[in-house]
PDB file of C-alpha atoms and ligand atoms in Angstrom:
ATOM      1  CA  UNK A 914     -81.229 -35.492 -70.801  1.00 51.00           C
ATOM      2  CA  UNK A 915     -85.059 -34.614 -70.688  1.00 58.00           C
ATOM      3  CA  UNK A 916     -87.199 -37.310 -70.230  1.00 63.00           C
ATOM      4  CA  UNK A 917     -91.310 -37.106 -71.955  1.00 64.00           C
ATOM      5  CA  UNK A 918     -92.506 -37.146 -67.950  1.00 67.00           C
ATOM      6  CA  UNK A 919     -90.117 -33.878 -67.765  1.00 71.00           C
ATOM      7  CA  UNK A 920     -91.516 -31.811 -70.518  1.00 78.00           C
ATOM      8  CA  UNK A 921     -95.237 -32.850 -69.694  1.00 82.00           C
ATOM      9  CA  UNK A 922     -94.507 -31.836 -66.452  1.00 82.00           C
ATOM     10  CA  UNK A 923     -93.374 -28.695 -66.821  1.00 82.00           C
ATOM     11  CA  UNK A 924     -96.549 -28.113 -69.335  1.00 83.00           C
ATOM     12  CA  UNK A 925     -98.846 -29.086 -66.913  1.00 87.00           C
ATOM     13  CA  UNK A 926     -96.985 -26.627 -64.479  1.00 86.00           C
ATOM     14  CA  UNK A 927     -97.589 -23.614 -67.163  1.00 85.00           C
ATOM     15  CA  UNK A 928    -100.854 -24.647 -68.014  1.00 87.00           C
ATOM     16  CA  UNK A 929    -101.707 -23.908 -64.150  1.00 86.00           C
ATOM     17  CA  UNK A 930     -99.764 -20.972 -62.962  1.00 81.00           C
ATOM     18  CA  UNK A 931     -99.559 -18.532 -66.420  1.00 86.00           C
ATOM     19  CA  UNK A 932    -103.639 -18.603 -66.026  1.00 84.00           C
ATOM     20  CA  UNK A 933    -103.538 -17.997 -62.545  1.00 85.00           C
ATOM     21  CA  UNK A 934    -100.990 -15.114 -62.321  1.00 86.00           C
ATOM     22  CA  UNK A 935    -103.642 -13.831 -64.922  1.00 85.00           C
ATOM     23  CA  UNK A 936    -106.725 -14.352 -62.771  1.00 89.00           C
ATOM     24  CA  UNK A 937    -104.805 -13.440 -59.638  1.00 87.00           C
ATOM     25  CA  UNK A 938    -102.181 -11.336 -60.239  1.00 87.00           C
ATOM     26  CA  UNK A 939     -99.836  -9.765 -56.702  1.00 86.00           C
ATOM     27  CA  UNK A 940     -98.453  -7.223 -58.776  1.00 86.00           C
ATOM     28  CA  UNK A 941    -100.856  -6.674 -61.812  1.00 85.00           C
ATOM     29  CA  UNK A 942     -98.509  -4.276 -64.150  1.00 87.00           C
ATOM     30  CA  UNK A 943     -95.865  -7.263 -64.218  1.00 84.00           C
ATOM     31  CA  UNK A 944     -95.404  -8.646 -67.772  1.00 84.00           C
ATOM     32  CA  UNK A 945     -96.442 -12.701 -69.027  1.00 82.00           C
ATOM     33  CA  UNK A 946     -92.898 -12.400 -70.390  1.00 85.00           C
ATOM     34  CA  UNK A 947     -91.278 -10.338 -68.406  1.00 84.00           C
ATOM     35  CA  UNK A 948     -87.277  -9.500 -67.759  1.00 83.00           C
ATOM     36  CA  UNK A 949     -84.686 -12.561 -67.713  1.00 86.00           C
ATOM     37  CA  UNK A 950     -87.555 -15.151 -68.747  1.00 86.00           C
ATOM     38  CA  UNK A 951     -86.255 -17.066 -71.019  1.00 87.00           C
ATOM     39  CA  UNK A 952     -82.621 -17.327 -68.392  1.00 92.00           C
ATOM     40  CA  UNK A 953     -85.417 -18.695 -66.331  1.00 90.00           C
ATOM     41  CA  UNK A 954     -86.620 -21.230 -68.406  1.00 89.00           C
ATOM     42  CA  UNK A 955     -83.021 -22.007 -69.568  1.00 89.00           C
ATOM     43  CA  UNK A 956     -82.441 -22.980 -65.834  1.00 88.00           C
ATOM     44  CA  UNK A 957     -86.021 -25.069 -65.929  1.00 88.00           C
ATOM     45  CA  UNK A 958     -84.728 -27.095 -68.028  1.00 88.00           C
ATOM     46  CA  UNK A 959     -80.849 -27.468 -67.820  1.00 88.00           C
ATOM     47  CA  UNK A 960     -80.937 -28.011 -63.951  1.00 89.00           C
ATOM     48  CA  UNK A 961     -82.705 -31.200 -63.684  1.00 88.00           C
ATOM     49  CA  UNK A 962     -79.840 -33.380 -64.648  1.00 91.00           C
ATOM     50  CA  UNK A 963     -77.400 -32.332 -62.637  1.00 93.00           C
ATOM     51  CA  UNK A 964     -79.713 -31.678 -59.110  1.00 93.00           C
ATOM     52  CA  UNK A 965     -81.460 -34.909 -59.915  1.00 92.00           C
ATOM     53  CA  UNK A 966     -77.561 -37.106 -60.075  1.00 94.00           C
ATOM     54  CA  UNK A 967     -76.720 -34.857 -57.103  1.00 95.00           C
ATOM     55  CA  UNK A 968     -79.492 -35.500 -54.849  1.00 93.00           C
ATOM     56  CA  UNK A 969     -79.268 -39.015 -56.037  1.00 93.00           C
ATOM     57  CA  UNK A 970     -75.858 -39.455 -54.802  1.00 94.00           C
ATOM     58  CA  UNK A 971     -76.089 -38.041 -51.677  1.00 93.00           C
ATOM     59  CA  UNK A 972     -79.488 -39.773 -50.844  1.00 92.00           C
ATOM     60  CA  UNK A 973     -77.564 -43.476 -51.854  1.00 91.00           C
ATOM     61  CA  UNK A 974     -74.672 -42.140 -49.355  1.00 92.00           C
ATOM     62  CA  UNK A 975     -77.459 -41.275 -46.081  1.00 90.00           C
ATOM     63  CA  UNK A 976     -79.655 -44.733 -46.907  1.00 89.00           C
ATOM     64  CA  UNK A 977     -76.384 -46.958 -46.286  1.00 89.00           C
ATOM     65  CA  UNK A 978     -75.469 -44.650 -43.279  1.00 88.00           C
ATOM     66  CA  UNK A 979     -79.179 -45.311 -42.415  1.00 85.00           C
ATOM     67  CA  UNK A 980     -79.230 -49.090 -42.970  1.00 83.00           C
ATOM     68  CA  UNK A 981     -75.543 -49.859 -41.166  1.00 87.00           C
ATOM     69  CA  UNK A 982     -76.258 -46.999 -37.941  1.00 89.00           C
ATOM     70  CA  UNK A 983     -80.082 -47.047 -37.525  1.00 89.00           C
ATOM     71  CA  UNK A 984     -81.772 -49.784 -35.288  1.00 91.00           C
ATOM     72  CA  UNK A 985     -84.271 -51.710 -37.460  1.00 90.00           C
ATOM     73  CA  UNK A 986     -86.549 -51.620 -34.943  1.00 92.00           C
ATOM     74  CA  UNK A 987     -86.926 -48.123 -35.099  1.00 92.00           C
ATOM     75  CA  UNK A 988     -87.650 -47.920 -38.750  1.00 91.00           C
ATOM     76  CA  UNK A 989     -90.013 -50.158 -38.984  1.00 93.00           C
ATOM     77  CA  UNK A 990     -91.932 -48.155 -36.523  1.00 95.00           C
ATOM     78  CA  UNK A 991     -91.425 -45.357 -38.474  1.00 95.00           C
ATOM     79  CA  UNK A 992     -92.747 -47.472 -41.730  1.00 94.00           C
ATOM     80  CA  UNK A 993     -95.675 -48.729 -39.404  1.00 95.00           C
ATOM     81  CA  UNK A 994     -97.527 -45.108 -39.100  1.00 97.00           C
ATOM     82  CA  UNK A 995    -100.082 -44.338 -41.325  1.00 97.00           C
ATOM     83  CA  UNK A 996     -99.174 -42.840 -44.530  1.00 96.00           C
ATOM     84  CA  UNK A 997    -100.676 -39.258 -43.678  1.00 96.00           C
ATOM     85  CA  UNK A 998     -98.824 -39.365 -40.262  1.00 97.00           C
ATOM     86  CA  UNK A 999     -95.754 -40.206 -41.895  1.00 97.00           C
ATOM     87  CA  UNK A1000     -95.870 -37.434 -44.682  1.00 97.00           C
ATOM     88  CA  UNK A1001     -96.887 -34.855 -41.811  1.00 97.00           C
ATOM     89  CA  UNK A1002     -93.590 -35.638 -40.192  1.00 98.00           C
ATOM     90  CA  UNK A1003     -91.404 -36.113 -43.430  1.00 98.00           C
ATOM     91  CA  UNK A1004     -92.544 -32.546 -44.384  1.00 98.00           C
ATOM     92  CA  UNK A1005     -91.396 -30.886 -40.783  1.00 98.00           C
ATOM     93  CA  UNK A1006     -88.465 -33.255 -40.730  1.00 98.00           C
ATOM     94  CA  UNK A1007     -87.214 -32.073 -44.342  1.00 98.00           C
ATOM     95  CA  UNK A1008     -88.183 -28.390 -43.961  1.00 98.00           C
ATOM     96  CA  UNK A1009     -86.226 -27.830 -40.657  1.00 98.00           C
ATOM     97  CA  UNK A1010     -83.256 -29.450 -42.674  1.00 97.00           C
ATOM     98  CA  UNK A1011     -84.047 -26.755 -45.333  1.00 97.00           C
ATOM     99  CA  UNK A1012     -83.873 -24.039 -43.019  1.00 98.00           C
ATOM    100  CA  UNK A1013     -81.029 -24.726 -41.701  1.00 98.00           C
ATOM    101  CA  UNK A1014     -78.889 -25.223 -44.851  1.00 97.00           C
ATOM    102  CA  UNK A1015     -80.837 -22.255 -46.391  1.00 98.00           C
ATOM    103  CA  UNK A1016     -79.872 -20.090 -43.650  1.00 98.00           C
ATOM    104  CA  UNK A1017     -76.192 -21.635 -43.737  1.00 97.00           C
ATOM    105  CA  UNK A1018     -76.036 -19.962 -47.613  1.00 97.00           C
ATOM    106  CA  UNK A1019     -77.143 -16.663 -45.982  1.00 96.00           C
ATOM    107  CA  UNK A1020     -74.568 -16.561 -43.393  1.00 96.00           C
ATOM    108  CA  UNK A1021     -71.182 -18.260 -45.026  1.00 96.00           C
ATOM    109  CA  UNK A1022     -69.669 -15.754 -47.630  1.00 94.00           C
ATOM    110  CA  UNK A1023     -68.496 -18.602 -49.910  1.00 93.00           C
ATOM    111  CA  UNK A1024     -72.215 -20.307 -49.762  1.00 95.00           C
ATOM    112  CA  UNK A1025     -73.778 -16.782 -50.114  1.00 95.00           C
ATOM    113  CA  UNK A1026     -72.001 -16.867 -53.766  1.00 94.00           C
ATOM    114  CA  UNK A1027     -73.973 -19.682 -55.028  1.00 95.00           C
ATOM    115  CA  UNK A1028     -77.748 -18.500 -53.509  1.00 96.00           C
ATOM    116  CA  UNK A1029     -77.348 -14.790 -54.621  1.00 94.00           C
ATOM    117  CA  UNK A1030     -78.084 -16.113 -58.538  1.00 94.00           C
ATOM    118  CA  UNK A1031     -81.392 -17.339 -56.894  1.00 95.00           C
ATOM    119  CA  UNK A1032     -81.887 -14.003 -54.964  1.00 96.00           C
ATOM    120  CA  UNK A1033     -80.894 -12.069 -58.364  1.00 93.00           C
ATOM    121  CA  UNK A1034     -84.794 -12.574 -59.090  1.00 92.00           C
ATOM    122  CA  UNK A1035     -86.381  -8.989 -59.345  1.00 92.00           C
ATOM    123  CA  UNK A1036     -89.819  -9.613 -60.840  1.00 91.00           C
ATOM    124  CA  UNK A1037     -90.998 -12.934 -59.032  1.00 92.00           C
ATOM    125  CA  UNK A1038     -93.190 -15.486 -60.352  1.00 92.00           C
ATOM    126  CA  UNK A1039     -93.548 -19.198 -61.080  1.00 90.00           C
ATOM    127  CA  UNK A1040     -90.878 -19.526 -63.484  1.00 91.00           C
ATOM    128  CA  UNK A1041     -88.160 -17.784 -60.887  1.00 91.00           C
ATOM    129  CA  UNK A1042     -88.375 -20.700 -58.749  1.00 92.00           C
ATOM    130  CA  UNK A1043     -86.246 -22.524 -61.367  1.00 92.00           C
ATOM    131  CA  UNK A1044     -83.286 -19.915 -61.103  1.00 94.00           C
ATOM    132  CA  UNK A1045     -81.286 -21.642 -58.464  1.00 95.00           C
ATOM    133  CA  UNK A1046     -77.640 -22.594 -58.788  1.00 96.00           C
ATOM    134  CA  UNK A1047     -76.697 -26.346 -58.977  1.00 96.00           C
ATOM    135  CA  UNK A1048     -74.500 -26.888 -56.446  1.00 96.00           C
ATOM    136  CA  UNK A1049     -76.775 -24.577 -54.020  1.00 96.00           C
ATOM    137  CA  UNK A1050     -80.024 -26.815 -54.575  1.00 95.00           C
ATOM    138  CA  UNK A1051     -78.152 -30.154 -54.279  1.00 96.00           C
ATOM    139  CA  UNK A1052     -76.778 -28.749 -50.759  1.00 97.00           C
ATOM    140  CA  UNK A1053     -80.518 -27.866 -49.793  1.00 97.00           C
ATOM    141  CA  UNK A1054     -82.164 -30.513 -51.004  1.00 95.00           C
ATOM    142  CA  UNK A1055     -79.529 -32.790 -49.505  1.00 95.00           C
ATOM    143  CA  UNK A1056     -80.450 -30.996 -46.349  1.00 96.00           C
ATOM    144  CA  UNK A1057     -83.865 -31.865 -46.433  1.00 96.00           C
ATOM    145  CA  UNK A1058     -83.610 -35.808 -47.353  1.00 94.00           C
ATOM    146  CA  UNK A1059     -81.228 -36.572 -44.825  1.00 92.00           C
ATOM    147  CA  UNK A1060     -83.170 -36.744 -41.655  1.00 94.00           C
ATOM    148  CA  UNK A1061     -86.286 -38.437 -43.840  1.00 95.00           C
ATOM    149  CA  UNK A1062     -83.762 -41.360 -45.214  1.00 93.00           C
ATOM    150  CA  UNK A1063     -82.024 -41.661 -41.670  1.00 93.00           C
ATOM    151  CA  UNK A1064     -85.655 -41.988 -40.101  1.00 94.00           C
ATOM    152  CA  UNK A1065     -86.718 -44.435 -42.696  1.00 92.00           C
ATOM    153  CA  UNK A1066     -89.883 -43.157 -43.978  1.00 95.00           C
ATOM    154  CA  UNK A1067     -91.589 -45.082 -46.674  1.00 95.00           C
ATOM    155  CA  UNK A1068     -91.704 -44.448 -50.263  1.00 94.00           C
ATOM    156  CA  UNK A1069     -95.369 -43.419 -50.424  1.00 95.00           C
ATOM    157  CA  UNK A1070     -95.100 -40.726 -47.780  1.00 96.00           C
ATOM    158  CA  UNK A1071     -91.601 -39.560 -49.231  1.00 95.00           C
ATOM    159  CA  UNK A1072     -93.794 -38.862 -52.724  1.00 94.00           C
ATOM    160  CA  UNK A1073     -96.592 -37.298 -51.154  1.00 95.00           C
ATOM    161  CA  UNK A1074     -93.767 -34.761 -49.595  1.00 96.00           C
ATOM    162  CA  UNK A1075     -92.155 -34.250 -52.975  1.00 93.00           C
ATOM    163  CA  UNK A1076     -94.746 -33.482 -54.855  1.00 92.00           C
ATOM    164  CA  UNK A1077     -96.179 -31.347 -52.149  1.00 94.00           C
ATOM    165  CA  UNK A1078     -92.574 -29.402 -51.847  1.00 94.00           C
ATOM    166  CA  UNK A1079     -92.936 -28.948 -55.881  1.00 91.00           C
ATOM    167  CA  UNK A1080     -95.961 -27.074 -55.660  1.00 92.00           C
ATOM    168  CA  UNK A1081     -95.623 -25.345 -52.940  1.00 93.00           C
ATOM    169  CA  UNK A1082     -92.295 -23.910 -54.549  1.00 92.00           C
ATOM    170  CA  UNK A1083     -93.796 -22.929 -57.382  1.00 92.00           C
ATOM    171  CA  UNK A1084     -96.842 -21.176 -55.624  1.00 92.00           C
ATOM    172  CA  UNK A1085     -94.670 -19.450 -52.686  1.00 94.00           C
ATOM    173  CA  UNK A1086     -92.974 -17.744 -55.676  1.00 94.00           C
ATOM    174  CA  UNK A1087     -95.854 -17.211 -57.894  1.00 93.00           C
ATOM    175  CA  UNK A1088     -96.684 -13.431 -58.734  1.00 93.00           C
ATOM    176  CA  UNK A1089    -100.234 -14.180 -57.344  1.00 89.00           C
ATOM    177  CA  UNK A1090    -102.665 -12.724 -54.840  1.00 87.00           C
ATOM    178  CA  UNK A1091    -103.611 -16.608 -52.762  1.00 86.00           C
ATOM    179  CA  UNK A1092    -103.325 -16.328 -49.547  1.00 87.00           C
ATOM    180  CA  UNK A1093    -103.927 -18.787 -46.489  1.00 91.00           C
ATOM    181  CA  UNK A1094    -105.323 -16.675 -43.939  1.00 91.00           C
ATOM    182  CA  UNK A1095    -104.395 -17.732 -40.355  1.00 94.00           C
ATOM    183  CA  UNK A1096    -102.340 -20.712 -41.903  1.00 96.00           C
ATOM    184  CA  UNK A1097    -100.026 -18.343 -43.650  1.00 95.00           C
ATOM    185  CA  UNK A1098     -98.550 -18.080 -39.522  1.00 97.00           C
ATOM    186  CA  UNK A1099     -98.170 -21.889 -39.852  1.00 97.00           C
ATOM    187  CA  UNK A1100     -97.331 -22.369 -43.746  1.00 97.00           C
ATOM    188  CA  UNK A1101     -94.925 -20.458 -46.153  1.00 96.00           C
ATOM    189  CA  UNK A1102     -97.325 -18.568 -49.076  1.00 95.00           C
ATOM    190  CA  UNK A1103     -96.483 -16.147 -51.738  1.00 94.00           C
ATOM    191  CA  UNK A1104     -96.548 -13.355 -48.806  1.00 95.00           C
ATOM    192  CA  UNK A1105     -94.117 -15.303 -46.719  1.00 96.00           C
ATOM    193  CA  UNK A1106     -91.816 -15.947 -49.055  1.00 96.00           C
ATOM    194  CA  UNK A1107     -92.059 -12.559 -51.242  1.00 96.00           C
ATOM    195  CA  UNK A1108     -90.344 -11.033 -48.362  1.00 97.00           C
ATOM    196  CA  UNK A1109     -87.951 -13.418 -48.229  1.00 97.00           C
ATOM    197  CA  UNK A1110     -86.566 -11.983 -51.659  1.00 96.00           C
ATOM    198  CA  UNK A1111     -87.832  -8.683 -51.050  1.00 96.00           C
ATOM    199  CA  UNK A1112     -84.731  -6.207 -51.318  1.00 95.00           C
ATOM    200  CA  UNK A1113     -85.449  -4.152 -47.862  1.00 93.00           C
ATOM    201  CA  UNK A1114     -82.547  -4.437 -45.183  1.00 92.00           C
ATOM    202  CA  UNK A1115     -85.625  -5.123 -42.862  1.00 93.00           C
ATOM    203  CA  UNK A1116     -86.636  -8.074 -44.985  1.00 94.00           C
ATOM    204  CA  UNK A1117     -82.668  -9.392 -45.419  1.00 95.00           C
ATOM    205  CA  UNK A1118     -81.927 -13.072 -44.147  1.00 96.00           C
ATOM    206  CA  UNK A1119     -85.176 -13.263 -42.481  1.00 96.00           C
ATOM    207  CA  UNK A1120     -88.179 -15.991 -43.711  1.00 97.00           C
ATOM    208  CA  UNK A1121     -85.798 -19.444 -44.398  1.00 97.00           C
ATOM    209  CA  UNK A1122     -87.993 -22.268 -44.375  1.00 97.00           C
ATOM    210  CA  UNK A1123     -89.775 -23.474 -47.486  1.00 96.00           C
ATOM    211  CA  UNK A1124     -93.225 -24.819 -46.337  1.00 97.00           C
ATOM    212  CA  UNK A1125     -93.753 -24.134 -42.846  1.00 98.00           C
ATOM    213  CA  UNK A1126     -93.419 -20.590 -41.912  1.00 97.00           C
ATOM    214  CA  UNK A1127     -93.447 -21.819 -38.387  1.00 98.00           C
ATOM    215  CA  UNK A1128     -89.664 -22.520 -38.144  1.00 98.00           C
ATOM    216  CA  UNK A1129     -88.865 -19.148 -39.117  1.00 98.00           C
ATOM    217  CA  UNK A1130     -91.289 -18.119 -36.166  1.00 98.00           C
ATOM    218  CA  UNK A1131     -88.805 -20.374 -34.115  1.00 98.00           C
ATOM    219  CA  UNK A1132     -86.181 -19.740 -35.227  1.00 97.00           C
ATOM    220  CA  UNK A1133     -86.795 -16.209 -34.798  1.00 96.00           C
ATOM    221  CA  UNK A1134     -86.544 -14.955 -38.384  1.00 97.00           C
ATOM    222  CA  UNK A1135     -89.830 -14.513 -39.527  1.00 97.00           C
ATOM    223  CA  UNK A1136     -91.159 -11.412 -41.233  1.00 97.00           C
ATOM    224  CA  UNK A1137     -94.704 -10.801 -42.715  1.00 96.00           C
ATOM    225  CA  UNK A1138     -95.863  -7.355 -42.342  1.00 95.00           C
ATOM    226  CA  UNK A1139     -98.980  -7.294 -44.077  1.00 91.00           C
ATOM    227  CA  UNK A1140     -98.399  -5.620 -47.221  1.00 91.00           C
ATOM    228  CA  UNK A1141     -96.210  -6.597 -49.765  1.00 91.00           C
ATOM    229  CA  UNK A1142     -92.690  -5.934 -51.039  1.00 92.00           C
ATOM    230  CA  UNK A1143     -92.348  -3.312 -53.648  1.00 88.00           C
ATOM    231  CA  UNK A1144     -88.730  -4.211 -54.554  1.00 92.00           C
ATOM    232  CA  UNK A1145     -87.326  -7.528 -54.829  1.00 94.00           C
ATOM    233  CA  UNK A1146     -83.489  -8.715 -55.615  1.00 92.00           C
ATOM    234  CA  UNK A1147     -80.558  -7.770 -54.397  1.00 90.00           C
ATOM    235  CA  UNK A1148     -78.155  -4.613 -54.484  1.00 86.00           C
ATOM    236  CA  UNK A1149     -75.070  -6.838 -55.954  1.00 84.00           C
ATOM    237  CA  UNK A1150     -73.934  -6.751 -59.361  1.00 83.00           C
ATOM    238  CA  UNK A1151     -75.203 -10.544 -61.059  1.00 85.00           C
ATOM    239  CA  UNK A1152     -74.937 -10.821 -64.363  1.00 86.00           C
ATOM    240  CA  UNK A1153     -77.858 -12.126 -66.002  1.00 84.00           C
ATOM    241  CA  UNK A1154     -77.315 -14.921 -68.197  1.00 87.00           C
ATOM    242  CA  UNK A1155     -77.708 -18.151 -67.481  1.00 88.00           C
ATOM    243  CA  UNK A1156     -74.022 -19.600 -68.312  1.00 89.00           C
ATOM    244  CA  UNK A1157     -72.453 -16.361 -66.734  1.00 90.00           C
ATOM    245  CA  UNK A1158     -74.845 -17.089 -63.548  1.00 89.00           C
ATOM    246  CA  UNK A1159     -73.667 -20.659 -63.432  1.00 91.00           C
ATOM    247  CA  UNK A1160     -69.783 -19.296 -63.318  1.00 91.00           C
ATOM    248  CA  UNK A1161     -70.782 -15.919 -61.115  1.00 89.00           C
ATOM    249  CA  UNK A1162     -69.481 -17.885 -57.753  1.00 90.00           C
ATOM    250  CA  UNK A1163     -66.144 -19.642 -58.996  1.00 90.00           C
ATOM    251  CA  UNK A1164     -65.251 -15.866 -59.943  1.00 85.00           C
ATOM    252  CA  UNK A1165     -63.453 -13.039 -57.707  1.00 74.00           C
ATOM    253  CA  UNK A1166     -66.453 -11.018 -55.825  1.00 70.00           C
ATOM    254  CA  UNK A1167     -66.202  -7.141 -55.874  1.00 62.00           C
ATOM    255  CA  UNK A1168     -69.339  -6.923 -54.687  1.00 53.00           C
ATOM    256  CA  UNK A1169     -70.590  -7.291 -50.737  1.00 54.00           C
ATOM    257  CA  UNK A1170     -70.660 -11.130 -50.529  1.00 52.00           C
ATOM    258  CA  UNK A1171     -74.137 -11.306 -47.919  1.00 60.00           C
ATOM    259  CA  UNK A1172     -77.578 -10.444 -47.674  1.00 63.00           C
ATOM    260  CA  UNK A1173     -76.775  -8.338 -45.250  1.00 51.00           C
ATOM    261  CA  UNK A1174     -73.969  -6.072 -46.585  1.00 48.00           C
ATOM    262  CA  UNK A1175     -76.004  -4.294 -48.748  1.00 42.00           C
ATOM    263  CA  UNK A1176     -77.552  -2.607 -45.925  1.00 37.00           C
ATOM    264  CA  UNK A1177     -74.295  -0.580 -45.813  1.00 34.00           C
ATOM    265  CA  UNK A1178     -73.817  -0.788 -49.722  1.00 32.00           C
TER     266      UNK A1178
HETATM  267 ZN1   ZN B1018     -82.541 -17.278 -49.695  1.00 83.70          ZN
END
């Protein structure tokens, strides 16, 4: 199920970000090992089979939509930029389709089921980036590879984005202090994104994209006041284990079912 590349992956990954949560810590009295961890790492490692085959699926199905429906022409000019120019675009091209899927799960009731496990997060740090529903990162990441395999970017460019979009996931979730200055208006950080989870019916359903912090400026849903969150998570009931979290949606909801609701909650 785990490959070798997998588990030296995810040690390189610890090897960087327990040290600098140490060095740099956002919120200093947060613990190494603190609440839920291990669910965390539980989700680390079970949910790279099944978002892996479902991205994999769904980017087959958009490259055969690509090759029948898109002029060659055109993709070859798209192949024919430089590499840098090509990632530049991939990234905006597959962070607007993130936005706009993430702020789909915000808004549908039924969708909302699947991101709250994600949003269930109340101490945020590198690990918590892991604790995402199947089905919910599949959808997103789906999102974001269909406009770069329709536009027929090439293989170097699409890895660049990747591994960009891993670290930057990480980081934006990291309980650290890094900050980007005046980029942090044109790039998602740990600030940006803290208040994206932050549980403050200002905060709620604001702060989508996941690297460019300028959508959400677009879009009209950005919030970065600058200090931090205090409180993060959401007022719903989640139970939290991982196999529980991976049933929570197919199960009747008591509980408000958006962001939003628990403003009157
Ligand atoms: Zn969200």
């Amino acid at each position: 199920m785990l490959g070798p590349i997998d588990f030296v992956a995810i040690a390189i990954v610890a090897l960087i970000f327990i040290p600098l949560e140490r060095l740099l810590p956002l919120h200093r009295e947060q613990k190494l090992l603190r609440s839920h961890w291990l669910n965390d790492a539980a989700f680390m490692f079970l949910n790279i089979l099944p978002i892996t085959l479902g991205v994999v699926f769904f980017s087959f199905l958009f490259a055969g939509v690509a090759q029948r429906w898109m002029p060659a022409g055109f993709l070859a000019a798209v192949r024919g930029q430089p590499i840098w120019l090509q990632a530049a675009e991939v990234v905006l091209v597959a962070d607007i389709g993130f936005y706009l899927m993430h702020r789909t799960f915000h808004a549908v009731p039924f969708l909302w089921r699947f991101h709250a496990v994600h949003h269930s997060i109340e101490e945020l740090d590198w690990l918590a980036a892991y604790r995402v529903h199947p089905l919910d990162q599949i959808l997103t990441k789906s999102a974001s590879v269909l406009p770069v395999i329709l536009l027929g970017f090439s293989d170097g460019a699409v890895m660049l984005y990747v591994l960009l979009y891993k670290w930057q996931s990480l980081a934006i979730h990291s309980n650290s202090r890094i900050a980007l200055g005046p980029l942090k208006w044109i790039f998602a950080s740990p600030q940006f994104h803290h208040w994206h989870h932050a549980n403050e019916p200002q905060a709620y359903d604001k702060n989508f994209a996941g690297q460019l912090a300028l959508l959400d400026w677009i879009g009209r849903t950005l919030y970065m006041p600058a200090h931090m969150p205090a409180k993060y998570g959401t007022d719903a009931p989640m139970p939290q284990r991982f196999d529980l979290q991976m049933i929570h949606p197919f199960r009747r909801q008591k509980a408000p079912s958006v962001q939003q609701s628990n403003v009157a909650a």
